[in-house]
XYZ file of C-alpha atoms in Angstrom:
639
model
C 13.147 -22.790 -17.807
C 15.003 -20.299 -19.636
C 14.950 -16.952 -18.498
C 13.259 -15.367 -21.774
C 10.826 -18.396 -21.221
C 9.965 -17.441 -17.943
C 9.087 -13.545 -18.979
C 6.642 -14.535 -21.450
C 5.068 -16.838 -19.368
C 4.866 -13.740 -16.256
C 3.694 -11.758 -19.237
C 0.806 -13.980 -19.558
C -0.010 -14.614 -16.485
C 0.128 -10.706 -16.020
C -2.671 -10.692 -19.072
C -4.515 -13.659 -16.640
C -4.588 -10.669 -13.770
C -5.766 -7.711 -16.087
C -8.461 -9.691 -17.580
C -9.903 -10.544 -13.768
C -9.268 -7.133 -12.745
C -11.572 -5.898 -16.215
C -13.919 -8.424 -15.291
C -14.525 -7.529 -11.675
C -14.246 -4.066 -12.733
C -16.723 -4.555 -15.137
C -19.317 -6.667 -13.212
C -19.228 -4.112 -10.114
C -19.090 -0.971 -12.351
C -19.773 -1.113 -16.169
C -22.517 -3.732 -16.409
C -24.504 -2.137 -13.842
C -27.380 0.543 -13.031
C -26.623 3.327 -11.306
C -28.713 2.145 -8.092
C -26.749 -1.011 -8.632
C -23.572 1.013 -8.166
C -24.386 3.504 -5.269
C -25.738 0.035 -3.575
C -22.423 -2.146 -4.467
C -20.308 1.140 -3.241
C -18.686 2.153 -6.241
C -20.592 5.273 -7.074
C -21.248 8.152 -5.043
C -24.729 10.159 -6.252
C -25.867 12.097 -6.082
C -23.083 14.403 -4.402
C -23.278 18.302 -4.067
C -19.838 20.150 -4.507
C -18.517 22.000 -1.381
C -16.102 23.938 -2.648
C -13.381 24.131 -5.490
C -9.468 25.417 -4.920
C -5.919 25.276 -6.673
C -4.271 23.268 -4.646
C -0.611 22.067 -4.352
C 1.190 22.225 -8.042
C -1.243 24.471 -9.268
C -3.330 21.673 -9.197
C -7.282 22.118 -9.741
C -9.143 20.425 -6.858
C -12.863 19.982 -5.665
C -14.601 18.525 -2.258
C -17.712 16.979 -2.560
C -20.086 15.837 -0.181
C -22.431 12.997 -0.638
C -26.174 14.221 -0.194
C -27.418 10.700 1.177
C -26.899 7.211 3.406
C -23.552 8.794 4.919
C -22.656 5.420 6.291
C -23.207 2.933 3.318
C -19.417 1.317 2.979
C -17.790 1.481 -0.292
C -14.583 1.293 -2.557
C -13.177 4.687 -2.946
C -9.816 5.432 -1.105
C -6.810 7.947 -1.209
C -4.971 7.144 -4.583
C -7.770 5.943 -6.605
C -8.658 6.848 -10.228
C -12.172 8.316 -10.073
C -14.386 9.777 -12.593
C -16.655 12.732 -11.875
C -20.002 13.011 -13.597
C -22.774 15.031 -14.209
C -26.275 13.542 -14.932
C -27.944 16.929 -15.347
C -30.757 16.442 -17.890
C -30.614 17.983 -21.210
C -27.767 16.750 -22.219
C -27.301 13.691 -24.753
C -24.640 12.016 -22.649
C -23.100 11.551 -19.528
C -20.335 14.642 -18.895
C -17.423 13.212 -16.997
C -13.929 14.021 -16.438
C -11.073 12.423 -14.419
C -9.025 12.729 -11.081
C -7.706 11.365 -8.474
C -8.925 10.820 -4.962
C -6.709 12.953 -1.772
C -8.829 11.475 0.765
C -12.165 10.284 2.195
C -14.090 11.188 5.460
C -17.392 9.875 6.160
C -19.345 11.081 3.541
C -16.911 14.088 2.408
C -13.999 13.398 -0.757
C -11.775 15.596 -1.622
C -10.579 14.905 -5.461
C -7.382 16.525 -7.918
C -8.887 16.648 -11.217
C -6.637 16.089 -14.293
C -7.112 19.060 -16.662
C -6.407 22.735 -15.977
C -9.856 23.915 -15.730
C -13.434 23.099 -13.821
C -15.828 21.410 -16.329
C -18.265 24.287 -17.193
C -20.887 21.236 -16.662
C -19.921 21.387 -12.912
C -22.711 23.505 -12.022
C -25.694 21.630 -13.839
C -26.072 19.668 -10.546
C -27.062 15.672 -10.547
C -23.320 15.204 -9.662
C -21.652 11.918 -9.011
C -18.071 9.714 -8.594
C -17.347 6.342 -9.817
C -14.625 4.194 -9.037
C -11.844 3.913 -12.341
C -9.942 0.984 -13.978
C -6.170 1.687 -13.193
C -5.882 0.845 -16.644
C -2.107 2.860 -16.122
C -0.353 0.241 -13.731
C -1.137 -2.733 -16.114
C 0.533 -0.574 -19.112
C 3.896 0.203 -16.663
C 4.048 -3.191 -16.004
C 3.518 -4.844 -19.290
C 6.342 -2.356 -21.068
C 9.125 -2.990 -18.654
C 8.437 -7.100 -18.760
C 8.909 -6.198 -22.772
C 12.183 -4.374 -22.083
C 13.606 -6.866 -19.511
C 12.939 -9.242 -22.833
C 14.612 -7.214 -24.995
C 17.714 -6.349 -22.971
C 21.356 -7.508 -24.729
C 24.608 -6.251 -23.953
C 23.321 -4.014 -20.956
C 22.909 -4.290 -16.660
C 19.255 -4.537 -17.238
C 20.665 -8.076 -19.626
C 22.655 -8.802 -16.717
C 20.261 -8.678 -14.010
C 17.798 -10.612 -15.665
C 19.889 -13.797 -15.709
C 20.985 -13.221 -12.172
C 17.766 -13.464 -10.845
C 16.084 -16.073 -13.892
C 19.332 -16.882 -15.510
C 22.139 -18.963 -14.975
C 24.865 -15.625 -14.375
C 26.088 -16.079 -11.432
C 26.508 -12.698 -8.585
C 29.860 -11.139 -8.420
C 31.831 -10.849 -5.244
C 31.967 -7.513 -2.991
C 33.094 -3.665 -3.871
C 35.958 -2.143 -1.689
C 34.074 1.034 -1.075
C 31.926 -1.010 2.004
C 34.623 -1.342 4.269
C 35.290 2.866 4.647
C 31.453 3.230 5.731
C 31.414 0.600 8.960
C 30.086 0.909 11.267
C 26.911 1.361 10.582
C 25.281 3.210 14.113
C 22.822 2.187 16.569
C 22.102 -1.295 15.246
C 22.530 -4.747 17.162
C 24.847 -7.238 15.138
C 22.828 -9.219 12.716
C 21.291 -5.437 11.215
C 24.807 -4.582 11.212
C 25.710 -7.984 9.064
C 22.917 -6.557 6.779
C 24.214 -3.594 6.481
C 27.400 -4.567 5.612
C 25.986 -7.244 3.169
C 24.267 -4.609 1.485
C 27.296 -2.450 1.088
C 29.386 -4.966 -0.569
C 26.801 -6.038 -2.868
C 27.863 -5.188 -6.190
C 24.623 -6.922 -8.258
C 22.160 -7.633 -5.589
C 20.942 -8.224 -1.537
C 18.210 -9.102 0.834
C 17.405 -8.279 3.836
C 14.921 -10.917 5.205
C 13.036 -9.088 8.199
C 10.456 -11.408 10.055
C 8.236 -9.304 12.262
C 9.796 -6.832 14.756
C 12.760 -7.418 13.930
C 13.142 -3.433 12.598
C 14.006 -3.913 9.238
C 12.887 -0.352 8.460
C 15.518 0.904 10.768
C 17.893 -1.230 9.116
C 16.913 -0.098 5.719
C 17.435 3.379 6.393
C 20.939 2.954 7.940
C 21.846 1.118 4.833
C 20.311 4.398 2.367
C 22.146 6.902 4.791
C 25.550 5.151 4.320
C 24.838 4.528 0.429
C 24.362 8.434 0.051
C 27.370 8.801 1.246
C 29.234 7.144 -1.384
C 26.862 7.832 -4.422
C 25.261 10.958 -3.844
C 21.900 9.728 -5.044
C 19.516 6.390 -4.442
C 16.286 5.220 -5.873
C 13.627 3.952 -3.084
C 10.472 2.228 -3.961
C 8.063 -0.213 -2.284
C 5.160 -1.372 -4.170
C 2.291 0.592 -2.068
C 2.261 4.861 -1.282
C 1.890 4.302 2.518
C 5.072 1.912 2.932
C 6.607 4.859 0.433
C 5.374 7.807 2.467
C 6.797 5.685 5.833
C 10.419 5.705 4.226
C 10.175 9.480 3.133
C 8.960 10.330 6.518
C 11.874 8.109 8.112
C 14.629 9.373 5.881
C 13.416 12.993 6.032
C 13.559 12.479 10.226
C 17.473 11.483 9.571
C 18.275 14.891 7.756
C 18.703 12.936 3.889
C 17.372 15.250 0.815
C 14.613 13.588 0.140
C 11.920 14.046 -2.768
C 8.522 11.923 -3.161
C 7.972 11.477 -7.097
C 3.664 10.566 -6.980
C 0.752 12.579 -7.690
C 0.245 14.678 -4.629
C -3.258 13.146 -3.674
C -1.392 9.566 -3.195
C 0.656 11.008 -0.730
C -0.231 11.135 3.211
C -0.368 14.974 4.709
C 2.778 13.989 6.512
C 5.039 13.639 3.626
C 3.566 16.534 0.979
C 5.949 18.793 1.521
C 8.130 16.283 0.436
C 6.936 15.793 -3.098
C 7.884 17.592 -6.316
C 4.761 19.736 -6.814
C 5.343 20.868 -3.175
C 8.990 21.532 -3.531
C 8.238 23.195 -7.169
C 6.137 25.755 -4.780
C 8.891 26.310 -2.746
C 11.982 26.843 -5.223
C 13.355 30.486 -5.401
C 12.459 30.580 -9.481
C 8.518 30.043 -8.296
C 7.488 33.267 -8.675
C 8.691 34.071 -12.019
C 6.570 30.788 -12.760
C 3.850 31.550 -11.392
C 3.972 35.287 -13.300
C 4.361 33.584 -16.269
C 1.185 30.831 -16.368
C -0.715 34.156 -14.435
C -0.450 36.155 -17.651
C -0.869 33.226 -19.989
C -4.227 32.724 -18.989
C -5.628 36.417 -18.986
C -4.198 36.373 -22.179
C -6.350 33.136 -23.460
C -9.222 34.699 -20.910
C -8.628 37.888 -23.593
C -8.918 35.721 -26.682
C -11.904 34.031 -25.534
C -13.675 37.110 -25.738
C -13.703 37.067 -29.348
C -16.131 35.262 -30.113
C -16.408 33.829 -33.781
C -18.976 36.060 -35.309
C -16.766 39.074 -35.032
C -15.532 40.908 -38.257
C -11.699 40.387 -39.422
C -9.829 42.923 -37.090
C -11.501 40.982 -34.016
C -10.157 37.333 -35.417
C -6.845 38.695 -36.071
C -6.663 40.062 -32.703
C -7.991 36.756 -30.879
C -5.239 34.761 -33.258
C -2.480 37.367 -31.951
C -3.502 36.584 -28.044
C -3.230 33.302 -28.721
C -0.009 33.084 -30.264
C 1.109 34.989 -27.372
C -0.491 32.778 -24.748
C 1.108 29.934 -26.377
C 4.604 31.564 -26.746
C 4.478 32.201 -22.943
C 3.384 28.413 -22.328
C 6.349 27.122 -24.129
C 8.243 30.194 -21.963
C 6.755 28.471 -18.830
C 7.432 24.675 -19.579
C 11.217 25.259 -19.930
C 11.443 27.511 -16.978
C 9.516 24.590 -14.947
C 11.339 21.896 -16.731
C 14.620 23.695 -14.733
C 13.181 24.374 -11.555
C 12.199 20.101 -11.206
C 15.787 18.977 -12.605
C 17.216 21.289 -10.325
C 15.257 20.061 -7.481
C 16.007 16.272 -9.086
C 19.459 16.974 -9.045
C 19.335 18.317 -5.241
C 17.768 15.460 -3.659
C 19.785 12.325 -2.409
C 16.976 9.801 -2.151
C 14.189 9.817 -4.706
C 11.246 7.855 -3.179
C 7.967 6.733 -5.250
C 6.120 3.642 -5.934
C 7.293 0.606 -8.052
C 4.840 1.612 -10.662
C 5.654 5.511 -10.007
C 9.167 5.236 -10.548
C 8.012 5.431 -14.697
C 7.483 8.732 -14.017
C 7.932 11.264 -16.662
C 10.116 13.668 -14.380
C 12.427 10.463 -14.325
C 12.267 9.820 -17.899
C 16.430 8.786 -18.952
C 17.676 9.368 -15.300
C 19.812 5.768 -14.274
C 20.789 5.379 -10.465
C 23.433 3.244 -9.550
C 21.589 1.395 -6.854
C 17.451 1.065 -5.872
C 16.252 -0.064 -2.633
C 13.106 -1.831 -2.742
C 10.940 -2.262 0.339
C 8.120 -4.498 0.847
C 9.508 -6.514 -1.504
C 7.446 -9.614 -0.517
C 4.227 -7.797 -1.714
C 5.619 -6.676 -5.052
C 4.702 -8.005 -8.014
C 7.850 -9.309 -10.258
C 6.534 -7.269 -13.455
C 6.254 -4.191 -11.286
C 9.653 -4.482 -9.560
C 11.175 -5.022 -13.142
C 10.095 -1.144 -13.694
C 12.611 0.560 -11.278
C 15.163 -1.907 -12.285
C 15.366 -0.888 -15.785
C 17.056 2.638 -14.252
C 19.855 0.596 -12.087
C 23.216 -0.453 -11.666
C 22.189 -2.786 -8.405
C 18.948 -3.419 -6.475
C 18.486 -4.181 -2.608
C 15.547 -6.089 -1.520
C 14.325 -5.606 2.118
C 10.622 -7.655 3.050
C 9.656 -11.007 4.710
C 8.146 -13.396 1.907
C 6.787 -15.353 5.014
C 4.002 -12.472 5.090
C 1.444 -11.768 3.217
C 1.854 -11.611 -0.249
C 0.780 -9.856 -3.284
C -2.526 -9.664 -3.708
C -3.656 -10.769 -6.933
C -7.492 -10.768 -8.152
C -6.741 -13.967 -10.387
C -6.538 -17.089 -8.657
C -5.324 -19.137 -11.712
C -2.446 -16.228 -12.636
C -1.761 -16.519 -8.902
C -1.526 -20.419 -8.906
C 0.407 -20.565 -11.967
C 3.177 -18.356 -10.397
C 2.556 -14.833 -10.611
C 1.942 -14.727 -6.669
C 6.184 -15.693 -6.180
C 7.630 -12.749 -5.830
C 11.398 -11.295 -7.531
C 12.502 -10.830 -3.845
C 11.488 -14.763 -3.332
C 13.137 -16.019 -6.853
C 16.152 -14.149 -6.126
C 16.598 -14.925 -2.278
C 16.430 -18.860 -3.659
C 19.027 -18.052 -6.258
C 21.598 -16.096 -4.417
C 21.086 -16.885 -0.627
C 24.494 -16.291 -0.102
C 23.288 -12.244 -0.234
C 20.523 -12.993 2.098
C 20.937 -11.649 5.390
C 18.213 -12.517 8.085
C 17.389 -10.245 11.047
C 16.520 -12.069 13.961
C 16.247 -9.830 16.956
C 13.074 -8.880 17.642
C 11.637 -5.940 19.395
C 8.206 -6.152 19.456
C 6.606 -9.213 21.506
C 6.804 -11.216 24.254
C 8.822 -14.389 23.702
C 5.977 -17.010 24.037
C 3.925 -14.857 21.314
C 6.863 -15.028 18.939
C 7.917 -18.525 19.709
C 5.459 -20.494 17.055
C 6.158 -18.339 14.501
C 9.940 -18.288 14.668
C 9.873 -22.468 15.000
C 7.501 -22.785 12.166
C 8.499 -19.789 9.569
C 12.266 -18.629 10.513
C 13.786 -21.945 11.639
C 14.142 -20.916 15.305
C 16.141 -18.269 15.013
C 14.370 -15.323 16.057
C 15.580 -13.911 19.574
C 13.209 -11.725 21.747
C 14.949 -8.484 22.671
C 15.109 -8.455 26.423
C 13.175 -5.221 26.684
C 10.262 -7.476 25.177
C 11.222 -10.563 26.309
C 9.085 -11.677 29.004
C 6.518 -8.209 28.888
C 2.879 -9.138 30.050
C 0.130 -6.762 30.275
C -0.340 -7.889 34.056
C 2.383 -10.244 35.658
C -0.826 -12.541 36.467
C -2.177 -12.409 32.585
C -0.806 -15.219 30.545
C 0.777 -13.827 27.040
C -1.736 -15.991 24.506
C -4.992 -17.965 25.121
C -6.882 -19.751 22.778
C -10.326 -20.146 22.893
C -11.431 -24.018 21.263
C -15.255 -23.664 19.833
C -15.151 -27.409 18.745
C -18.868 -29.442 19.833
C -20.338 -25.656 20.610
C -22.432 -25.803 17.337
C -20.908 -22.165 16.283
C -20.880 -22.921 12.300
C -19.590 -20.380 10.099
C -22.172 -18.913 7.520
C -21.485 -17.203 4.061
C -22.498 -13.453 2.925
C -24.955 -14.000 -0.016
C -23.427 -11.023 -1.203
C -19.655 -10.603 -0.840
C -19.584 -14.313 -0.317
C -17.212 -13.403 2.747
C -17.485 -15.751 5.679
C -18.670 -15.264 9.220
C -19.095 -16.493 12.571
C -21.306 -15.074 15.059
C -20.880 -17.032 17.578
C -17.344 -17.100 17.681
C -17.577 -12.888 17.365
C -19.704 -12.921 20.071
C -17.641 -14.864 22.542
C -14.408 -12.889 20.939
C -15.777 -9.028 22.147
C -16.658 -10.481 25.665
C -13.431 -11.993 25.885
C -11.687 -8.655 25.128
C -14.606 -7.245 27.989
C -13.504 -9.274 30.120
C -10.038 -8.759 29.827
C -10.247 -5.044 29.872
C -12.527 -5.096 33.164
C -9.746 -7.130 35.099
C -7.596 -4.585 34.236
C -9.780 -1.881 34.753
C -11.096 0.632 32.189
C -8.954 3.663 34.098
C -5.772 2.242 33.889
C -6.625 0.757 30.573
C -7.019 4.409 29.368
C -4.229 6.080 31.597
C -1.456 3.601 30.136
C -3.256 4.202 26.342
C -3.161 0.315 26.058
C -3.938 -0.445 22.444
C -5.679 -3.617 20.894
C -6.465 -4.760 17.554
C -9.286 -6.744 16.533
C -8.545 -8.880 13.701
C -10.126 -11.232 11.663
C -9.173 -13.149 7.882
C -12.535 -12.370 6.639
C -14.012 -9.283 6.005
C -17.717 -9.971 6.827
C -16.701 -11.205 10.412
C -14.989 -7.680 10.787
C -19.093 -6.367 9.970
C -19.915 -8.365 12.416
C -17.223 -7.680 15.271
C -17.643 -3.937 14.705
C -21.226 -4.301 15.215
C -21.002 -5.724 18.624
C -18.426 -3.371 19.827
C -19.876 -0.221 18.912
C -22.583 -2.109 21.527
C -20.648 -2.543 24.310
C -20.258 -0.430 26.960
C -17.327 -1.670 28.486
C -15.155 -0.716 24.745
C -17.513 2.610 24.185
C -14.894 4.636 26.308
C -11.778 3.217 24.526
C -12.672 3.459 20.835
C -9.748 5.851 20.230
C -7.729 2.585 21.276
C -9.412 -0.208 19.465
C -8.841 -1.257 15.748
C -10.826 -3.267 14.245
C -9.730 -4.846 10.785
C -8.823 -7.671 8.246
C -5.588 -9.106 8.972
C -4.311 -7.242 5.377
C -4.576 -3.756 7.183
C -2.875 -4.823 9.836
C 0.579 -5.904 7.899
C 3.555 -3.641 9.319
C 1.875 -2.680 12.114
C 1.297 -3.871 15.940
C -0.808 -3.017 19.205
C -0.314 -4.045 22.872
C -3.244 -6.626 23.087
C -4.549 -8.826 19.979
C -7.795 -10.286 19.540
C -8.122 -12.748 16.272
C -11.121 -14.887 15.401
C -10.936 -17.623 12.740
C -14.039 -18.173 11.783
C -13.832 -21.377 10.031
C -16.104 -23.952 11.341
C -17.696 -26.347 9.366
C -18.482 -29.987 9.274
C -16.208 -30.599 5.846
C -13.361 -29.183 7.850
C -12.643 -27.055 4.747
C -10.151 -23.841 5.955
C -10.472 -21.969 2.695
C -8.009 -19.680 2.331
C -6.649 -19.706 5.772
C -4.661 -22.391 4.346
C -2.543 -19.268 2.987
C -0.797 -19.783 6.429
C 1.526 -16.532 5.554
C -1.820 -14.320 6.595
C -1.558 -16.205 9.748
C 1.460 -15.369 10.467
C 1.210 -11.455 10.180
C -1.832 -11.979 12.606
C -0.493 -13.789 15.421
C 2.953 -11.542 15.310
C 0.943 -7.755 15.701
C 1.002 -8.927 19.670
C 3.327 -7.188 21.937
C 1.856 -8.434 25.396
C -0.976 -10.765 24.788
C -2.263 -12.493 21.852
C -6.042 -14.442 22.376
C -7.599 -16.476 19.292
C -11.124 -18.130 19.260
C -11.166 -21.136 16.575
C -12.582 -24.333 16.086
C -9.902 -26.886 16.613
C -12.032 -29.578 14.487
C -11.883 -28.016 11.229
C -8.606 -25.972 12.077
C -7.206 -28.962 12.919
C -7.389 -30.588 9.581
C -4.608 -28.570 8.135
C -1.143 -29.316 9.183
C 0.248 -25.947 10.096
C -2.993 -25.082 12.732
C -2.987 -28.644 13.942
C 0.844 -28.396 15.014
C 0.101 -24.657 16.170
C -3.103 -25.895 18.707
C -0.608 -28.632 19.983
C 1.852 -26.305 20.789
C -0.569 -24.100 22.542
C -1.923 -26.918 24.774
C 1.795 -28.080 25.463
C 2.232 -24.511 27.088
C -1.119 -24.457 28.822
C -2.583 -21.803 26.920
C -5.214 -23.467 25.723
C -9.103 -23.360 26.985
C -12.134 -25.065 25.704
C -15.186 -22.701 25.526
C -17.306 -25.608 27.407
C -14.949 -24.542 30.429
C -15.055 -20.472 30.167
């Protein structure tokens, strides 16, 4: 398919995905009562307001608290567009104004609003949040697919038809041979590295798990700076952004997080422009400035309207002034952020942030784009209209995107840019494939079925038990035991109690051979992971029963396998779930999710399934034959 060709039909499919999102939007939100909503856990009411502040940038934030059922779950999260309202009663209609969330704690939220002032409706009481439409993202995306489209003549024309076209890449730049070596990385992050440098148009760096391709990544930003002065970094979600500013920041780089400041973790704020804008020596003229611009407008407010003509002159004379000092106080801000733009050597924000007005006209010669196995191709396209080059780093052998339309998602929108491109130009590809996280049987599976063997176990991981007499993975078979898998009425989520039941005294058990003093002296950590979300409910339930975890709940997460991407714990505990007499896996059969849950391991991985149903699929039918071919494999008729 021609390139053009292809755009239009990932700018339909990107249509496909708004629509869904609307529509689940709208069936969870719009379409119901506000009962409805507090009960589905995307409206808070009512809430009382704890206190309001100005807060980084001059910002106007509130904290709320929610008067009642504390522990109900529900949807709102740090970077989410809310909507405050007030339901006070005489007035016609609902009073609401917009913001975004900083973060949530129990039953506390703290919230930036957009708009310079409180709503005066604030105090009328009968207070509540909903949950937005990111109506924003969709817009970001759907403009830069329209300007890829466009492109003639240009490097954004040039890039498109390397990665959809038929334009071949071009061969390396002189410049990477003065920056080798790269330091403290083993040989095939070095090979990266170097690939990376030579790149002219494009490279990947394919990291399966462990394998540190953050570390890599970083090395290869350090060494760019060094030749251009300035680089681009993006990833398509703020906490894999807010890891890379926290990294590069730790190696001494100038480095500036572009974002709204309540998307960012407390780690990297002082990072981010607003923060920065605070700190910059022409602040306090700033500051002066908007200070007397708004005594002046409090001044011209006092007029009201049924004053005489000397009192509306003078009101029209404050206000002229306020607004000549506003214009005074955008220009002087407008230099204080392209001073601090010009300053920084790696910009970091989102896919979808990297639109950013601040960044409005600015082009970079290269962009580094992390996660890239989780970004959306219309997204990525939005950092790419500002560069010369881009350099992928992610593992498409993860988890991938996650898209609310199954059809957009079957029709192609779920294959990534990173995947198109690594197919196209696998000469650029380099693979890590020493890994540093888990013990080699753990890792062995995975690197035979996803990564063609190649992965090596670091010998500081290599053969690493949690007791020499533990074995590194059991699996637990559930076939004949009658534990069949039900379905939330509700969330239509599967679960398993049976199988959670026998999972939390597994981990019991393992924790009282080991003993729950030495478990907490050597701070051994274990995740509890399961696909579906209900089974987590379930799980979580059982072990804030136990007394045997009770004492270690500082050391125990509990979670969907898609919280636990990027991340690892000493011990994992995963239950399937599936178990049925159609031997239908549902969307296990999305094997990537798999393999980000049996790779979080670093000394012992334990899985309860049902080898019956399981076994119907190719992938876990070759997986339980491994497992009994190594002996790590029990039947629950024999525990």
């Amino acid at each position: 398919m021609h390139s053009l060709d292809q755009l239009k039909h990932t700018y339909q499919l990107l249509q496909l995905e708004r629509q869904a999102d609307m529509e689940q939007y709208r069936q969870k939100v719009l379409l119901r009562s506000l009962h409805d909503r507090i009960k589905e856990g995307v409206t808070w009411y009512p809430v009382r307001l704890l206190r309001d502040y100005i807060g980084t940038g001059e910002r106007v934030m509130i904290e709320i608290e929610k008067i009642k059922s504390p522990d109900q779950p529900h949807a709102f999260q740090s970077g989410k567009v809310v909507s405050l309202f007030s339901q006070a009663s005489g007035k016609p209609e609902k009073q609401h104004v917009s913001g975004v969330i900083n973060y949530v704690q129990e039953n506390k939220m703290t919230i930036t609003l957009n708009g310079d002032d409180l709503p005066d409706w604030i105090d009328d009481g009968s207070l509540g949040v909903d949950v937005m439409f990111d109506e924003m993202t969709y817009r970001e995306m759907e403009y830069a697919l329209r300007k890829v489209m466009e492109a003639e003549d240009n490097r954004v024309a040039e890039l498109r038809e390397i990665f959809l076209g038929n334009r071949p890449v071009t061969s390396g730049r002189p410049e990477a041979h003065v920056l080798f070596p790269a330091t403290g990385l083993n040989s095939t992050q070095q090979e990266a590295v170097y690939k990376l440098l030579q790149a002219p148009d494009v490279a990947f760096i394919h990291g399966p798990p462990g394998t540190g391709k953050t570390t890599t990544l970083v090395e290869a930003i350090r060494l760019t700076v060094v030749v251009e002065r300035q680089v681009l970094v993006c990833a398509p979600s703020n906490a894999a952004v807010d890891l890379l500013v926290d990294k590069l920041s730790s190696i001494g780089l100038n480095t500036l997080r572009i974002g709204h400041p309540a998307r960012v973790t407390q780690q990297s704020l002082s990072k981010t422009l607003d923060a920065k804008i605070t700190e910059h020596p022409h602040f306090g003229e700033l500051r002066a400035l908007r200070r007397k611009m708004e005594m002046l407008r409090h001044q011209a407010n006092q007029f009201k309207r049924n004053y005489g003509h000397f009192e509306r002159e003078q009101r029209k004379m404050l206000r002229e002034e306020a607004k000549a000092m506003k214009g005074e106080a955008d220009t002087l801000e407008f230099y204080i952020i392209t001073d601090l733009i010009n300053q920084a050597e790696t910009i970091c924000c989102t896919l979808v942030g990297s639109s950013h007005p601040v960044l409005k006209g600015r082009k970079f010669k290269t962009v580094f784009i992390d996660e890239a196995g989780q970004a959306l191709e219309p997204a990525c396209w939005i950092p790419l209209l500002k560069s010369q080059r881009v350099i992928f780093a992610g593992d498409h052998c993860q988890l991938p995107p996650t898209i609310k339309s199954q059809e957009a998602a079957r029709q192609g929108l779920a294959k990534t840019l990173f995947e198109k491109g690594i197919e196209k130009c696998p000469s650029q590809t380099a693979m890590l494939q020493v890994q540093y996280r888990m013990h080699e049987m753990i890792m062995q599976f995975s690197s035979h079925f996803f990564y063609q063997d190649k992965l090596v176990a670091h010998e500081s991981v290599k053969h690493e038990r949690l007791r020499p007499y533990e074995q590194p993975i059991e699996f637990i078979d559930t076939a004949g035991s009658s534990y069949t898998e039900k379905q939330d009425p509700e969330t239509r989520s599967r679960f398993n109690e049976g199988e959670a039941d026998l999972l939390i005294k597994q981990v019991e058990r393992l924790i009282e051979s080991v003993g729950i003093t030495a478990w907490q002296e050597e701070k051994i950590t274990i995740g509890i992971i399961s696909p579906y979300s209900a089974q987590i409910d379930k799980i979580q339930w059982l072990a804030e029963r136990s007394e045997v975890l009770e004492p270690l709940h500082s050391l125990i997460s509990i979670n969907t396998v898609d919280a636990f991407q990027g991340q690892e714990r000493d011990v994992v505990a995963i239950s399937f779930v599936r178990s049925n007499e159609k031997c239908e896996v549902g969307f296990l059969a999305d094997i990537r999710r798999t393999n980000v849950a049996i790779t979080r391991a670093r000394k012992k991985l334990i899985m309860v399934g049902d080898s019956a149903t399981l076994g119907a699929h190719s992938f876990y039918s070759e997986f339980i034959e491994f497992l009994q071919g190594k002996g790590f494999y029990t039947s629950v008729f024999s525990l």
